[in-house]
């Protein structure tokens, strides 16, 4: 089988699986469901993927990558790196608000195992950290940022953003969330020191 044919079959499986995972969640979707919708025999699915989790993980990664790429396209490369970090964080939050609106009506049981739940959020956070690391390294190289330990600095910035979770987005009214995020970003950029 050619690479193109393999790629096409995997794409078909992922498209069908994405639709089923979104509709029914991970737990309720079976490989039989995916095979039936693809009009494949179930063993054909196993030729391309080891199990349902492997399909789900690939779909989740694609969803998260799409989300972060959409944010990165809007981050201005003309800004100083500290302002790019703020812009990146703010745009990520703004897009996360839209993402959360999509799931507000979904049952909470779907949060953990659906494409509109925690797996995508976790993957977005991982990609978010990767981009933060890149910004930190750029700032250190060009002299606009100064820090002693890259890993500690990265984890600190990521930790500050980790409170933005689906349950938090559900509990806190949007106008208050917006003010909290804006304040958090100002503290990250300028600190809490009194300015003269």
PDB file of C-alpha atoms in Angstrom:
ATOM      1  CA  UNK A   1       0.000   0.000   0.000  1.00  0.00           C
ATOM      2  CA  UNK A   2       1.371   3.420  -0.920  1.00  0.00           C
ATOM      3  CA  UNK A   3       2.156   6.092   1.680  1.00  0.00           C
ATOM      4  CA  UNK A   4      -0.535   8.301   0.152  1.00  0.00           C
ATOM      5  CA  UNK A   5      -3.132   5.545   0.466  1.00  0.00           C
ATOM      6  CA  UNK A   6      -2.138   4.896   4.100  1.00  0.00           C
ATOM      7  CA  UNK A   7      -2.319   8.618   4.811  1.00  0.00           C
ATOM      8  CA  UNK A   8      -5.771   8.854   3.201  1.00  0.00           C
ATOM      9  CA  UNK A   9      -7.122   5.900   5.216  1.00  0.00           C
ATOM     10  CA  UNK A  10      -5.744   7.313   8.486  1.00  0.00           C
ATOM     11  CA  UNK A  11      -7.277  10.684   7.655  1.00  0.00           C
ATOM     12  CA  UNK A  12     -10.649   9.043   7.000  1.00  0.00           C
ATOM     13  CA  UNK A  13     -10.469   7.133  10.297  1.00  0.00           C
ATOM     14  CA  UNK A  14      -9.547  10.308  12.214  1.00  0.00           C
ATOM     15  CA  UNK A  15     -12.356  12.341  10.623  1.00  0.00           C
ATOM     16  CA  UNK A  16     -14.953   9.732  11.535  1.00  0.00           C
ATOM     17  CA  UNK A  17     -13.466   9.252  15.009  1.00  0.00           C
ATOM     18  CA  UNK A  18     -13.402  13.032  15.604  1.00  0.00           C
ATOM     19  CA  UNK A  19     -17.096  13.235  14.790  1.00  0.00           C
ATOM     20  CA  UNK A  20     -17.964  10.281  17.059  1.00  0.00           C
ATOM     21  CA  UNK A  21     -15.739  11.414  19.937  1.00  0.00           C
ATOM     22  CA  UNK A  22     -17.297  14.865  19.753  1.00  0.00           C
ATOM     23  CA  UNK A  23     -20.809  13.471  19.735  1.00  0.00           C
ATOM     24  CA  UNK A  24     -20.526  10.554  22.175  1.00  0.00           C
ATOM     25  CA  UNK A  25     -17.268  11.088  24.045  1.00  0.00           C
ATOM     26  CA  UNK A  26     -14.324   8.730  24.294  1.00  0.00           C
ATOM     27  CA  UNK A  27     -15.893   6.109  26.568  1.00  0.00           C
ATOM     28  CA  UNK A  28     -19.034   5.571  24.508  1.00  0.00           C
ATOM     29  CA  UNK A  29     -17.301   5.470  21.125  1.00  0.00           C
ATOM     30  CA  UNK A  30     -16.067   2.024  20.122  1.00  0.00           C
ATOM     31  CA  UNK A  31     -13.725   0.829  17.407  1.00  0.00           C
ATOM     32  CA  UNK A  32     -16.726  -1.029  15.983  1.00  0.00           C
ATOM     33  CA  UNK A  33     -18.538   2.321  15.646  1.00  0.00           C
ATOM     34  CA  UNK A  34     -15.557   3.861  13.881  1.00  0.00           C
ATOM     35  CA  UNK A  35     -15.091   0.867  11.563  1.00  0.00           C
ATOM     36  CA  UNK A  36     -18.802   0.771  10.718  1.00  0.00           C
ATOM     37  CA  UNK A  37     -18.916   4.496   9.868  1.00  0.00           C
ATOM     38  CA  UNK A  38     -15.745   4.139   7.751  1.00  0.00           C
ATOM     39  CA  UNK A  39     -17.232   1.064   6.057  1.00  0.00           C
ATOM     40  CA  UNK A  40     -14.142  -0.935   7.060  1.00  0.00           C
ATOM     41  CA  UNK A  41     -13.822  -4.259   8.775  1.00  0.00           C
ATOM     42  CA  UNK A  42     -12.651  -3.737  12.365  1.00  0.00           C
ATOM     43  CA  UNK A  43      -9.259  -5.441  11.694  1.00  0.00           C
ATOM     44  CA  UNK A  44      -8.596  -2.752   9.074  1.00  0.00           C
ATOM     45  CA  UNK A  45      -8.635  -0.142  11.854  1.00  0.00           C
ATOM     46  CA  UNK A  46      -5.992  -2.167  13.711  1.00  0.00           C
ATOM     47  CA  UNK A  47      -3.763  -2.051  10.635  1.00  0.00           C
ATOM     48  CA  UNK A  48      -3.544   1.734  11.023  1.00  0.00           C
ATOM     49  CA  UNK A  49      -3.952   2.213  14.783  1.00  0.00           C
ATOM     50  CA  UNK A  50      -3.045   0.038  17.742  1.00  0.00           C
ATOM     51  CA  UNK A  51      -6.229   0.913  19.643  1.00  0.00           C
ATOM     52  CA  UNK A  52      -8.931   3.525  20.189  1.00  0.00           C
ATOM     53  CA  UNK A  53      -6.660   5.518  22.497  1.00  0.00           C
ATOM     54  CA  UNK A  54      -4.074   5.923  19.709  1.00  0.00           C
ATOM     55  CA  UNK A  55      -6.741   7.382  17.417  1.00  0.00           C
ATOM     56  CA  UNK A  56      -8.033   9.643  20.184  1.00  0.00           C
ATOM     57  CA  UNK A  57      -4.534  10.897  21.014  1.00  0.00           C
ATOM     58  CA  UNK A  58      -3.849  11.793  17.379  1.00  0.00           C
ATOM     59  CA  UNK A  59      -7.171  13.602  17.057  1.00  0.00           C
ATOM     60  CA  UNK A  60      -6.581  15.492  20.321  1.00  0.00           C
ATOM     61  CA  UNK A  61      -3.092  16.526  19.199  1.00  0.00           C
ATOM     62  CA  UNK A  62      -4.462  17.830  15.883  1.00  0.00           C
ATOM     63  CA  UNK A  63      -7.209  19.802  17.657  1.00  0.00           C
ATOM     64  CA  UNK A  64      -4.752  21.355  20.100  1.00  0.00           C
ATOM     65  CA  UNK A  65      -2.197  22.102  17.368  1.00  0.00           C
ATOM     66  CA  UNK A  66      -4.901  23.806  15.299  1.00  0.00           C
ATOM     67  CA  UNK A  67      -5.890  25.908  18.326  1.00  0.00           C
ATOM     68  CA  UNK A  68      -2.320  27.040  19.113  1.00  0.00           C
ATOM     69  CA  UNK A  69      -1.428  27.640  15.448  1.00  0.00           C
ATOM     70  CA  UNK A  70      -4.467  29.905  15.107  1.00  0.00           C
ATOM     71  CA  UNK A  71      -3.244  31.893  18.125  1.00  0.00           C
ATOM     72  CA  UNK A  72       0.380  32.066  16.905  1.00  0.00           C
ATOM     73  CA  UNK A  73      -0.669  33.431  13.502  1.00  0.00           C
ATOM     74  CA  UNK A  74      -2.075  36.481  15.286  1.00  0.00           C
ATOM     75  CA  UNK A  75       0.934  37.163  17.536  1.00  0.00           C
ATOM     76  CA  UNK A  76       2.851  40.110  16.107  1.00  0.00           C
ATOM     77  CA  UNK A  77       6.515  39.344  15.512  1.00  0.00           C
ATOM     78  CA  UNK A  78       7.190  43.111  15.465  1.00  0.00           C
ATOM     79  CA  UNK A  79       6.529  43.467  19.204  1.00  0.00           C
ATOM     80  CA  UNK A  80       9.247  43.123  21.847  1.00  0.00           C
ATOM     81  CA  UNK A  81       9.328  39.586  23.237  1.00  0.00           C
ATOM     82  CA  UNK A  82       7.808  40.508  26.618  1.00  0.00           C
ATOM     83  CA  UNK A  83       4.815  42.042  24.858  1.00  0.00           C
ATOM     84  CA  UNK A  84       4.582  39.009  22.538  1.00  0.00           C
ATOM     85  CA  UNK A  85       4.331  36.780  25.617  1.00  0.00           C
ATOM     86  CA  UNK A  86       1.465  38.926  26.912  1.00  0.00           C
ATOM     87  CA  UNK A  87      -0.227  39.002  23.508  1.00  0.00           C
ATOM     88  CA  UNK A  88       0.171  35.223  23.159  1.00  0.00           C
ATOM     89  CA  UNK A  89      -1.303  34.608  26.630  1.00  0.00           C
ATOM     90  CA  UNK A  90      -4.174  37.031  26.044  1.00  0.00           C
ATOM     91  CA  UNK A  91      -5.064  35.561  22.646  1.00  0.00           C
ATOM     92  CA  UNK A  92      -4.878  32.040  24.058  1.00  0.00           C
ATOM     93  CA  UNK A  93      -7.319  33.064  26.783  1.00  0.00           C
ATOM     94  CA  UNK A  94      -9.627  34.781  24.277  1.00  0.00           C
ATOM     95  CA  UNK A  95      -9.734  31.684  22.083  1.00  0.00           C
ATOM     96  CA  UNK A  96     -10.188  29.512  25.167  1.00  0.00           C
ATOM     97  CA  UNK A  97     -13.309  31.554  25.989  1.00  0.00           C
ATOM     98  CA  UNK A  98     -14.786  30.650  22.609  1.00  0.00           C
ATOM     99  CA  UNK A  99     -13.783  27.027  23.092  1.00  0.00           C
ATOM    100  CA  UNK A 100     -15.434  27.006  26.528  1.00  0.00           C
ATOM    101  CA  UNK A 101     -18.650  28.523  25.172  1.00  0.00           C
ATOM    102  CA  UNK A 102     -18.900  25.519  22.848  1.00  0.00           C
ATOM    103  CA  UNK A 103     -18.927  23.140  25.797  1.00  0.00           C
ATOM    104  CA  UNK A 104     -20.971  25.052  28.364  1.00  0.00           C
ATOM    105  CA  UNK A 105     -24.086  23.121  27.386  1.00  0.00           C
ATOM    106  CA  UNK A 106     -22.284  19.779  27.224  1.00  0.00           C
ATOM    107  CA  UNK A 107     -22.808  17.442  30.165  1.00  0.00           C
ATOM    108  CA  UNK A 108     -19.942  17.586  32.659  1.00  0.00           C
ATOM    109  CA  UNK A 109     -19.395  13.853  32.158  1.00  0.00           C
ATOM    110  CA  UNK A 110     -18.164  14.608  28.636  1.00  0.00           C
ATOM    111  CA  UNK A 111     -15.489  17.036  29.840  1.00  0.00           C
ATOM    112  CA  UNK A 112     -12.976  14.335  30.662  1.00  0.00           C
ATOM    113  CA  UNK A 113     -13.290  12.207  27.553  1.00  0.00           C
ATOM    114  CA  UNK A 114     -14.485  14.290  24.665  1.00  0.00           C
ATOM    115  CA  UNK A 115     -12.789  16.536  22.179  1.00  0.00           C
ATOM    116  CA  UNK A 116     -14.393  19.434  23.998  1.00  0.00           C
ATOM    117  CA  UNK A 117     -12.968  18.408  27.342  1.00  0.00           C
ATOM    118  CA  UNK A 118      -9.818  18.033  29.354  1.00  0.00           C
ATOM    119  CA  UNK A 119      -7.642  16.030  26.902  1.00  0.00           C
ATOM    120  CA  UNK A 120      -7.544  18.918  24.421  1.00  0.00           C
ATOM    121  CA  UNK A 121      -7.019  21.436  27.225  1.00  0.00           C
ATOM    122  CA  UNK A 122      -4.049  19.449  28.548  1.00  0.00           C
ATOM    123  CA  UNK A 123      -2.510  19.251  25.086  1.00  0.00           C
ATOM    124  CA  UNK A 124      -3.092  22.991  24.520  1.00  0.00           C
ATOM    125  CA  UNK A 125      -1.283  23.669  27.810  1.00  0.00           C
ATOM    126  CA  UNK A 126       1.654  21.543  26.683  1.00  0.00           C
ATOM    127  CA  UNK A 127       1.888  23.415  23.369  1.00  0.00           C
ATOM    128  CA  UNK A 128       1.419  26.722  25.241  1.00  0.00           C
ATOM    129  CA  UNK A 129       4.463  25.881  27.386  1.00  0.00           C
ATOM    130  CA  UNK A 130       6.511  25.020  24.286  1.00  0.00           C
ATOM    131  CA  UNK A 131       5.771  28.427  22.768  1.00  0.00           C
ATOM    132  CA  UNK A 132       6.475  30.188  26.073  1.00  0.00           C
ATOM    133  CA  UNK A 133       9.870  28.453  26.158  1.00  0.00           C
ATOM    134  CA  UNK A 134      10.604  29.743  22.663  1.00  0.00           C
ATOM    135  CA  UNK A 135       9.659  33.305  23.690  1.00  0.00           C
ATOM    136  CA  UNK A 136      11.866  33.073  26.797  1.00  0.00           C
ATOM    137  CA  UNK A 137      14.845  31.842  24.779  1.00  0.00           C
ATOM    138  CA  UNK A 138      14.381  34.614  22.217  1.00  0.00           C
ATOM    139  CA  UNK A 139      14.181  37.239  24.972  1.00  0.00           C
ATOM    140  CA  UNK A 140      17.319  35.927  26.662  1.00  0.00           C
ATOM    141  CA  UNK A 141      19.229  35.934  23.361  1.00  0.00           C
ATOM    142  CA  UNK A 142      18.219  39.464  22.398  1.00  0.00           C
ATOM    143  CA  UNK A 143      18.719  40.788  25.941  1.00  0.00           C
ATOM    144  CA  UNK A 144      15.120  41.885  26.489  1.00  0.00           C
ATOM    145  CA  UNK A 145      14.564  39.282  29.228  1.00  0.00           C
ATOM    146  CA  UNK A 146      16.771  38.334  32.130  1.00  0.00           C
ATOM    147  CA  UNK A 147      16.255  35.214  34.222  1.00  0.00           C
ATOM    148  CA  UNK A 148      18.496  32.681  35.942  1.00  0.00           C
ATOM    149  CA  UNK A 149      16.760  29.364  35.341  1.00  0.00           C
ATOM    150  CA  UNK A 150      14.762  28.797  32.158  1.00  0.00           C
ATOM    151  CA  UNK A 151      12.856  25.776  33.467  1.00  0.00           C
ATOM    152  CA  UNK A 152      11.813  27.480  36.708  1.00  0.00           C
ATOM    153  CA  UNK A 153      10.795  30.641  34.827  1.00  0.00           C
ATOM    154  CA  UNK A 154       8.812  28.596  32.296  1.00  0.00           C
ATOM    155  CA  UNK A 155       7.066  26.587  35.005  1.00  0.00           C
ATOM    156  CA  UNK A 156       6.262  29.773  36.930  1.00  0.00           C
ATOM    157  CA  UNK A 157       4.647  31.428  33.895  1.00  0.00           C
ATOM    158  CA  UNK A 158       2.798  28.233  33.014  1.00  0.00           C
ATOM    159  CA  UNK A 159       1.647  27.815  36.613  1.00  0.00           C
ATOM    160  CA  UNK A 160       0.173  31.306  36.603  1.00  0.00           C
ATOM    161  CA  UNK A 161      -1.928  30.353  33.565  1.00  0.00           C
ATOM    162  CA  UNK A 162      -2.902  26.891  34.848  1.00  0.00           C
ATOM    163  CA  UNK A 163      -5.869  28.195  36.810  1.00  0.00           C
ATOM    164  CA  UNK A 164      -7.690  28.812  33.521  1.00  0.00           C
ATOM    165  CA  UNK A 165      -9.642  25.579  33.515  1.00  0.00           C
ATOM    166  CA  UNK A 166     -13.046  24.624  32.183  1.00  0.00           C
ATOM    167  CA  UNK A 167     -14.600  24.476  35.651  1.00  0.00           C
ATOM    168  CA  UNK A 168     -13.162  27.948  36.436  1.00  0.00           C
ATOM    169  CA  UNK A 169     -14.546  29.262  33.143  1.00  0.00           C
ATOM    170  CA  UNK A 170     -17.953  27.846  34.075  1.00  0.00           C
ATOM    171  CA  UNK A 171     -17.973  29.246  37.630  1.00  0.00           C
ATOM    172  CA  UNK A 172     -16.640  32.774  37.111  1.00  0.00           C
ATOM    173  CA  UNK A 173     -18.673  35.307  35.093  1.00  0.00           C
ATOM    174  CA  UNK A 174     -16.968  36.315  31.852  1.00  0.00           C
ATOM    175  CA  UNK A 175     -16.534  40.018  32.692  1.00  0.00           C
ATOM    176  CA  UNK A 176     -14.812  39.101  35.973  1.00  0.00           C
ATOM    177  CA  UNK A 177     -12.638  36.491  34.202  1.00  0.00           C
ATOM    178  CA  UNK A 178     -11.551  39.121  31.679  1.00  0.00           C
ATOM    179  CA  UNK A 179     -10.513  41.508  34.470  1.00  0.00           C
ATOM    180  CA  UNK A 180      -8.647  38.730  36.296  1.00  0.00           C
ATOM    181  CA  UNK A 181      -6.744  37.757  33.141  1.00  0.00           C
ATOM    182  CA  UNK A 182      -5.878  41.380  32.297  1.00  0.00           C
ATOM    183  CA  UNK A 183      -4.623  41.945  35.856  1.00  0.00           C
ATOM    184  CA  UNK A 184      -2.629  38.712  35.793  1.00  0.00           C
ATOM    185  CA  UNK A 185      -0.950  39.702  32.518  1.00  0.00           C
ATOM    186  CA  UNK A 186      -0.074  43.154  33.880  1.00  0.00           C
ATOM    187  CA  UNK A 187       1.456  41.560  36.982  1.00  0.00           C
ATOM    188  CA  UNK A 188       3.475  39.189  34.797  1.00  0.00           C
ATOM    189  CA  UNK A 189       4.705  42.078  32.640  1.00  0.00           C
ATOM    190  CA  UNK A 190       5.305  44.725  35.303  1.00  0.00           C
ATOM    191  CA  UNK A 191       5.262  42.888  38.630  1.00  0.00           C
ATOM    192  CA  UNK A 192       3.663  44.173  41.811  1.00  0.00           C
ATOM    193  CA  UNK A 193       6.293  46.806  42.588  1.00  0.00           C
ATOM    194  CA  UNK A 194       5.049  50.310  43.121  1.00  0.00           C
ATOM    195  CA  UNK A 195       5.921  52.480  40.149  1.00  0.00           C
ATOM    196  CA  UNK A 196       7.238  55.973  40.934  1.00  0.00           C
TER     197      UNK A 196
END
